[in-house]
Amino acid sequence: MTAPYHPPVKRSVTIAGHPTSISLEPVFWDALEAEAARHALPVNALVARIDVERMEADDPPNLTSAIRQWLWRERQSAGAG
């Protein structure tokens, strides 16, 4: 497991055919990769789904924040079940 206080790591992802960079702490990259595997999706596809959900909000957060929030909700849902 990655140390929880490591600085953010920037990675490139492709959303709807457009490359973008996302900076997340390694613990969030690990969680995102695990959730992508759990949903049987490539990381890019999961990020694209999260992006669509975020754009439906009245006041959409930036993509990095949306990913963190989505991962937190998934963790909460998993703990409740």
Short mmCIF file of N, CA, C and O in Angstrom, two decimals:
data_model
loop_
_atom_site.label_atom_id
_atom_site.label_comp_id
_atom_site.label_asym_id
_atom_site.label_seq_id
_atom_site.Cartn_x
_atom_site.Cartn_y
_atom_site.Cartn_z
N MET A 1 0.85 -1.18 0.00
CA MET A 1 0.00 0.00 0.00
C MET A 1 0.88 1.24 0.00
O MET A 1 1.92 1.29 0.64
N THR A 2 0.43 2.25 -0.69
CA THR A 2 1.19 3.50 -0.82
C THR A 2 1.04 4.34 0.44
O THR A 2 -0.02 4.36 1.06
N ALA A 3 2.10 5.04 0.80
CA ALA A 3 2.05 5.94 1.96
C ALA A 3 0.97 7.00 1.73
O ALA A 3 0.87 7.57 0.65
N PRO A 4 0.15 7.30 2.74
CA PRO A 4 -0.99 8.20 2.55
C PRO A 4 -0.63 9.67 2.36
O PRO A 4 -1.45 10.44 1.91
N TYR A 5 0.58 10.09 2.68
CA TYR A 5 0.91 11.51 2.61
C TYR A 5 1.92 11.84 1.53
O TYR A 5 2.68 12.78 1.62
N HIS A 6 1.95 11.06 0.48
CA HIS A 6 2.83 11.30 -0.64
C HIS A 6 2.25 12.43 -1.49
O HIS A 6 1.04 12.53 -1.64
N PRO A 7 3.08 13.31 -2.06
CA PRO A 7 2.56 14.40 -2.88
C PRO A 7 1.85 13.89 -4.14
O PRO A 7 2.08 12.76 -4.57
N PRO A 8 1.01 14.73 -4.73
CA PRO A 8 0.27 14.31 -5.93
C PRO A 8 1.20 13.91 -7.08
O PRO A 8 2.31 14.42 -7.23
N VAL A 9 0.68 12.98 -7.87
CA VAL A 9 1.37 12.49 -9.07
C VAL A 9 0.48 12.84 -10.25
O VAL A 9 -0.72 12.58 -10.23
N LYS A 10 1.08 13.45 -11.27
CA LYS A 10 0.32 13.83 -12.46
C LYS A 10 0.37 12.70 -13.48
O LYS A 10 1.43 12.14 -13.75
N ARG A 11 -0.80 12.35 -14.00
CA ARG A 11 -0.91 11.33 -15.05
C ARG A 11 -1.82 11.86 -16.15
O ARG A 11 -2.71 12.66 -15.90
N SER A 12 -1.61 11.37 -17.34
CA SER A 12 -2.47 11.74 -18.47
C SER A 12 -3.57 10.71 -18.61
O SER A 12 -3.33 9.51 -18.48
N VAL A 13 -4.76 11.18 -18.88
CA VAL A 13 -5.91 10.32 -19.18
C VAL A 13 -6.58 10.89 -20.42
O VAL A 13 -6.38 12.04 -20.77
N THR A 14 -7.37 10.06 -21.06
CA THR A 14 -8.11 10.49 -22.25
C THR A 14 -9.59 10.39 -21.95
O THR A 14 -10.07 9.33 -21.54
N ILE A 15 -10.28 11.50 -22.13
CA ILE A 15 -11.73 11.55 -21.91
C ILE A 15 -12.37 12.01 -23.22
O ILE A 15 -12.05 13.08 -23.73
N ALA A 16 -13.25 11.19 -23.75
CA ALA A 16 -13.96 11.49 -25.00
C ALA A 16 -12.96 11.87 -26.10
O ALA A 16 -13.17 12.82 -26.86
N GLY A 17 -11.84 11.15 -26.15
CA GLY A 17 -10.85 11.38 -27.18
C GLY A 17 -9.91 12.55 -26.95
O GLY A 17 -9.07 12.84 -27.79
N HIS A 18 -10.05 13.22 -25.80
CA HIS A 18 -9.21 14.37 -25.50
C HIS A 18 -8.29 14.07 -24.32
O HIS A 18 -8.77 13.72 -23.24
N PRO A 19 -6.98 14.23 -24.51
CA PRO A 19 -6.06 14.00 -23.39
C PRO A 19 -6.13 15.13 -22.38
O PRO A 19 -6.32 16.29 -22.74
N THR A 20 -6.03 14.78 -21.13
CA THR A 20 -5.98 15.75 -20.05
C THR A 20 -5.08 15.19 -18.96
O THR A 20 -4.83 13.99 -18.92
N SER A 21 -4.59 16.06 -18.10
CA SER A 21 -3.74 15.63 -16.99
C SER A 21 -4.51 15.75 -15.69
O SER A 21 -5.25 16.71 -15.49
N ILE A 22 -4.30 14.78 -14.82
CA ILE A 22 -4.92 14.78 -13.50
C ILE A 22 -3.82 14.57 -12.48
O ILE A 22 -2.98 13.68 -12.64
N SER A 23 -3.83 15.37 -11.43
CA SER A 23 -2.88 15.21 -10.32
C SER A 23 -3.62 14.69 -9.10
O SER A 23 -4.53 15.35 -8.60
N LEU A 24 -3.26 13.50 -8.68
CA LEU A 24 -3.85 12.88 -7.50
C LEU A 24 -2.73 12.28 -6.65
O LEU A 24 -1.72 11.83 -7.18
N GLU A 25 -2.96 12.23 -5.36
CA GLU A 25 -2.03 11.55 -4.47
C GLU A 25 -2.06 10.05 -4.81
O GLU A 25 -3.08 9.53 -5.26
N PRO A 26 -0.92 9.37 -4.60
CA PRO A 26 -0.87 7.93 -4.94
C PRO A 26 -1.99 7.10 -4.32
O PRO A 26 -2.49 6.17 -4.96
N VAL A 27 -2.41 7.44 -3.12
CA VAL A 27 -3.48 6.66 -2.48
C VAL A 27 -4.78 6.77 -3.30
O VAL A 27 -5.53 5.81 -3.41
N PHE A 28 -5.02 7.93 -3.92
CA PHE A 28 -6.21 8.09 -4.77
C PHE A 28 -6.03 7.37 -6.10
O PHE A 28 -7.00 6.80 -6.63
N TRP A 29 -4.81 7.39 -6.67
CA TRP A 29 -4.58 6.61 -7.89
C TRP A 29 -4.81 5.13 -7.62
O TRP A 29 -5.43 4.43 -8.42
N ASP A 30 -4.31 4.64 -6.48
CA ASP A 30 -4.52 3.23 -6.11
C ASP A 30 -6.01 2.91 -6.01
O ASP A 30 -6.48 1.89 -6.50
N ALA A 31 -6.74 3.80 -5.34
CA ALA A 31 -8.19 3.58 -5.17
C ALA A 31 -8.91 3.64 -6.51
O ALA A 31 -9.82 2.84 -6.77
N LEU A 32 -8.52 4.57 -7.37
CA LEU A 32 -9.15 4.69 -8.68
C LEU A 32 -8.89 3.45 -9.52
O LEU A 32 -9.81 2.92 -10.16
N GLU A 33 -7.68 2.95 -9.50
CA GLU A 33 -7.35 1.72 -10.23
C GLU A 33 -8.13 0.53 -9.68
O GLU A 33 -8.62 -0.31 -10.45
N ALA A 34 -8.27 0.46 -8.37
CA ALA A 34 -9.02 -0.64 -7.76
C ALA A 34 -10.50 -0.57 -8.14
O ALA A 34 -11.12 -1.59 -8.44
N GLU A 35 -11.07 0.64 -8.13
CA GLU A 35 -12.48 0.79 -8.50
C GLU A 35 -12.69 0.50 -9.98
O GLU A 35 -13.70 -0.11 -10.35
N ALA A 36 -11.75 0.91 -10.82
CA ALA A 36 -11.86 0.59 -12.25
C ALA A 36 -11.86 -0.92 -12.44
O ALA A 36 -12.69 -1.45 -13.19
N ALA A 37 -10.98 -1.61 -11.74
CA ALA A 37 -10.94 -3.07 -11.84
C ALA A 37 -12.24 -3.68 -11.32
O ALA A 37 -12.78 -4.62 -11.92
N ARG A 38 -12.74 -3.15 -10.20
CA ARG A 38 -13.98 -3.68 -9.62
C ARG A 38 -15.17 -3.51 -10.57
O ARG A 38 -16.06 -4.36 -10.64
N HIS A 39 -15.16 -2.41 -11.33
CA HIS A 39 -16.23 -2.14 -12.29
C HIS A 39 -15.92 -2.72 -13.67
O HIS A 39 -16.69 -2.51 -14.62
N ALA A 40 -14.78 -3.42 -13.80
CA ALA A 40 -14.34 -4.02 -15.07
C ALA A 40 -14.23 -2.96 -16.17
O ALA A 40 -14.70 -3.16 -17.29
N LEU A 41 -13.61 -1.83 -15.82
CA LEU A 41 -13.43 -0.73 -16.76
C LEU A 41 -11.97 -0.30 -16.78
O LEU A 41 -11.29 -0.38 -15.76
N PRO A 42 -11.52 0.22 -17.93
CA PRO A 42 -10.22 0.88 -17.91
C PRO A 42 -10.32 2.16 -17.07
O PRO A 42 -11.40 2.74 -16.93
N VAL A 43 -9.21 2.60 -16.52
CA VAL A 43 -9.21 3.83 -15.70
C VAL A 43 -9.79 5.00 -16.50
O VAL A 43 -10.59 5.77 -15.99
N ASN A 44 -9.39 5.13 -17.78
CA ASN A 44 -9.91 6.23 -18.60
C ASN A 44 -11.43 6.22 -18.68
O ASN A 44 -12.07 7.26 -18.62
N ALA A 45 -12.02 5.04 -18.81
CA ALA A 45 -13.48 4.94 -18.91
C ALA A 45 -14.14 5.33 -17.59
O ALA A 45 -15.18 6.00 -17.60
N LEU A 46 -13.56 4.92 -16.47
CA LEU A 46 -14.13 5.30 -15.18
C LEU A 46 -14.02 6.80 -14.98
O LEU A 46 -14.97 7.44 -14.53
N VAL A 47 -12.88 7.38 -15.33
CA VAL A 47 -12.72 8.83 -15.21
C VAL A 47 -13.74 9.54 -16.10
O VAL A 47 -14.34 10.54 -15.69
N ALA A 48 -13.99 9.02 -17.29
CA ALA A 48 -14.99 9.62 -18.18
C ALA A 48 -16.38 9.57 -17.55
O ALA A 48 -17.13 10.55 -17.63
N ARG A 49 -16.73 8.46 -16.89
CA ARG A 49 -18.03 8.37 -16.20
C ARG A 49 -18.13 9.39 -15.08
O ARG A 49 -19.16 10.04 -14.90
N ILE A 50 -17.05 9.51 -14.31
CA ILE A 50 -17.03 10.48 -13.21
C ILE A 50 -17.17 11.89 -13.78
O ILE A 50 -17.89 12.72 -13.22
N ASP A 51 -16.53 12.15 -14.91
CA ASP A 51 -16.60 13.46 -15.55
C ASP A 51 -18.03 13.78 -15.97
O ASP A 51 -18.51 14.90 -15.76
N VAL A 52 -18.73 12.82 -16.54
CA VAL A 52 -20.12 13.04 -16.95
C VAL A 52 -20.98 13.35 -15.73
O VAL A 52 -21.79 14.30 -15.75
N GLU A 53 -20.81 12.58 -14.66
CA GLU A 53 -21.58 12.83 -13.42
C GLU A 53 -21.30 14.22 -12.87
O GLU A 53 -22.21 14.93 -12.45
N ARG A 54 -20.03 14.63 -12.89
CA ARG A 54 -19.67 15.93 -12.32
C ARG A 54 -20.29 17.06 -13.12
O ARG A 54 -20.73 18.06 -12.57
N MET A 55 -20.36 16.91 -14.44
CA MET A 55 -20.91 17.97 -15.29
C MET A 55 -22.42 18.11 -15.13
O MET A 55 -22.99 19.14 -15.51
N GLU A 56 -23.07 17.11 -14.54
CA GLU A 56 -24.51 17.19 -14.28
C GLU A 56 -24.83 18.00 -13.03
O GLU A 56 -25.98 18.36 -12.80
N ALA A 57 -23.82 18.32 -12.22
CA ALA A 57 -24.03 19.09 -10.98
C ALA A 57 -24.34 20.55 -11.32
O ALA A 57 -23.91 21.07 -12.35
N ASP A 58 -25.08 21.19 -10.44
CA ASP A 58 -25.40 22.61 -10.62
C ASP A 58 -24.13 23.46 -10.62
O ASP A 58 -24.03 24.43 -11.36
N ASP A 59 -23.19 23.12 -9.76
CA ASP A 59 -21.92 23.84 -9.66
C ASP A 59 -20.80 22.80 -9.70
O ASP A 59 -20.29 22.40 -8.66
N PRO A 60 -20.43 22.34 -10.91
CA PRO A 60 -19.49 21.22 -10.99
C PRO A 60 -18.12 21.55 -10.39
O PRO A 60 -17.57 22.62 -10.64
N PRO A 61 -17.58 20.60 -9.61
CA PRO A 61 -16.22 20.77 -9.09
C PRO A 61 -15.22 20.50 -10.21
O PRO A 61 -15.60 19.99 -11.28
N ASN A 62 -13.96 20.81 -9.97
CA ASN A 62 -12.96 20.43 -10.97
C ASN A 62 -12.86 18.91 -10.99
O ASN A 62 -13.34 18.22 -10.08
N LEU A 63 -12.27 18.37 -12.04
CA LEU A 63 -12.25 16.92 -12.22
C LEU A 63 -11.53 16.19 -11.10
O LEU A 63 -11.99 15.15 -10.63
N THR A 64 -10.41 16.75 -10.65
CA THR A 64 -9.67 16.11 -9.57
C THR A 64 -10.52 16.00 -8.31
O THR A 64 -10.58 14.94 -7.67
N SER A 65 -11.21 17.07 -7.96
CA SER A 65 -12.09 17.05 -6.79
C SER A 65 -13.23 16.06 -6.99
O SER A 65 -13.61 15.34 -6.07
N ALA A 66 -13.78 16.03 -8.19
CA ALA A 66 -14.87 15.10 -8.49
C ALA A 66 -14.42 13.65 -8.32
O ALA A 66 -15.17 12.82 -7.80
N ILE A 67 -13.21 13.35 -8.74
CA ILE A 67 -12.69 11.98 -8.59
C ILE A 67 -12.56 11.64 -7.11
O ILE A 67 -12.99 10.56 -6.67
N ARG A 68 -11.98 12.54 -6.34
CA ARG A 68 -11.83 12.29 -4.90
C ARG A 68 -13.20 12.08 -4.24
O ARG A 68 -13.38 11.17 -3.43
N GLN A 69 -14.17 12.94 -4.57
CA GLN A 69 -15.51 12.83 -3.99
C GLN A 69 -16.18 11.53 -4.40
O GLN A 69 -16.82 10.85 -3.57
N TRP A 70 -16.03 11.15 -5.66
CA TRP A 70 -16.63 9.91 -6.14
C TRP A 70 -16.05 8.72 -5.40
O TRP A 70 -16.78 7.82 -4.97
N LEU A 71 -14.71 8.71 -5.25
CA LEU A 71 -14.06 7.62 -4.52
C LEU A 71 -14.53 7.56 -3.07
O LEU A 71 -14.73 6.48 -2.52
N TRP A 72 -14.70 8.71 -2.44
CA TRP A 72 -15.18 8.76 -1.06
C TRP A 72 -16.59 8.17 -0.96
O TRP A 72 -16.88 7.37 -0.08
N ARG A 73 -17.46 8.56 -1.90
CA ARG A 73 -18.84 8.01 -1.90
C ARG A 73 -18.83 6.51 -2.12
O ARG A 73 -19.58 5.78 -1.47
N GLU A 74 -17.96 6.03 -3.02
CA GLU A 74 -17.87 4.59 -3.24
C GLU A 74 -17.42 3.87 -1.99
O GLU A 74 -17.94 2.81 -1.64
N ARG A 75 -16.47 4.45 -1.28
CA ARG A 75 -15.98 3.86 -0.03
C ARG A 75 -17.10 3.82 1.00
O ARG A 75 -17.27 2.83 1.71
N GLN A 76 -17.85 4.89 1.09
CA GLN A 76 -18.96 4.96 2.05
C GLN A 76 -20.02 3.93 1.70
O GLN A 76 -20.57 3.28 2.57
N SER A 77 -20.33 3.80 0.40
CA SER A 77 -21.34 2.83 -0.04
C SER A 77 -20.89 1.41 0.24
O SER A 77 -21.69 0.57 0.67
N ALA A 78 -19.63 1.13 0.03
CA ALA A 78 -19.09 -0.22 0.28
C ALA A 78 -19.15 -0.56 1.75
O ALA A 78 -19.44 -1.68 2.15
N GLY A 79 -18.90 0.43 2.61
CA GLY A 79 -18.93 0.22 4.05
C GLY A 79 -20.34 0.04 4.58
O GLY A 79 -20.57 -0.64 5.56
N ALA A 80 -21.31 0.64 3.88
CA ALA A 80 -22.71 0.56 4.32
C ALA A 80 -23.34 -0.77 3.93
O ALA A 80 -24.34 -1.18 4.51
N GLY A 81 -22.76 -1.43 2.92
CA GLY A 81 -23.37 -2.66 2.40
C GLY A 81 -22.89 -3.80 3.14
O GLY A 81 -23.13 -4.83 3.40
#
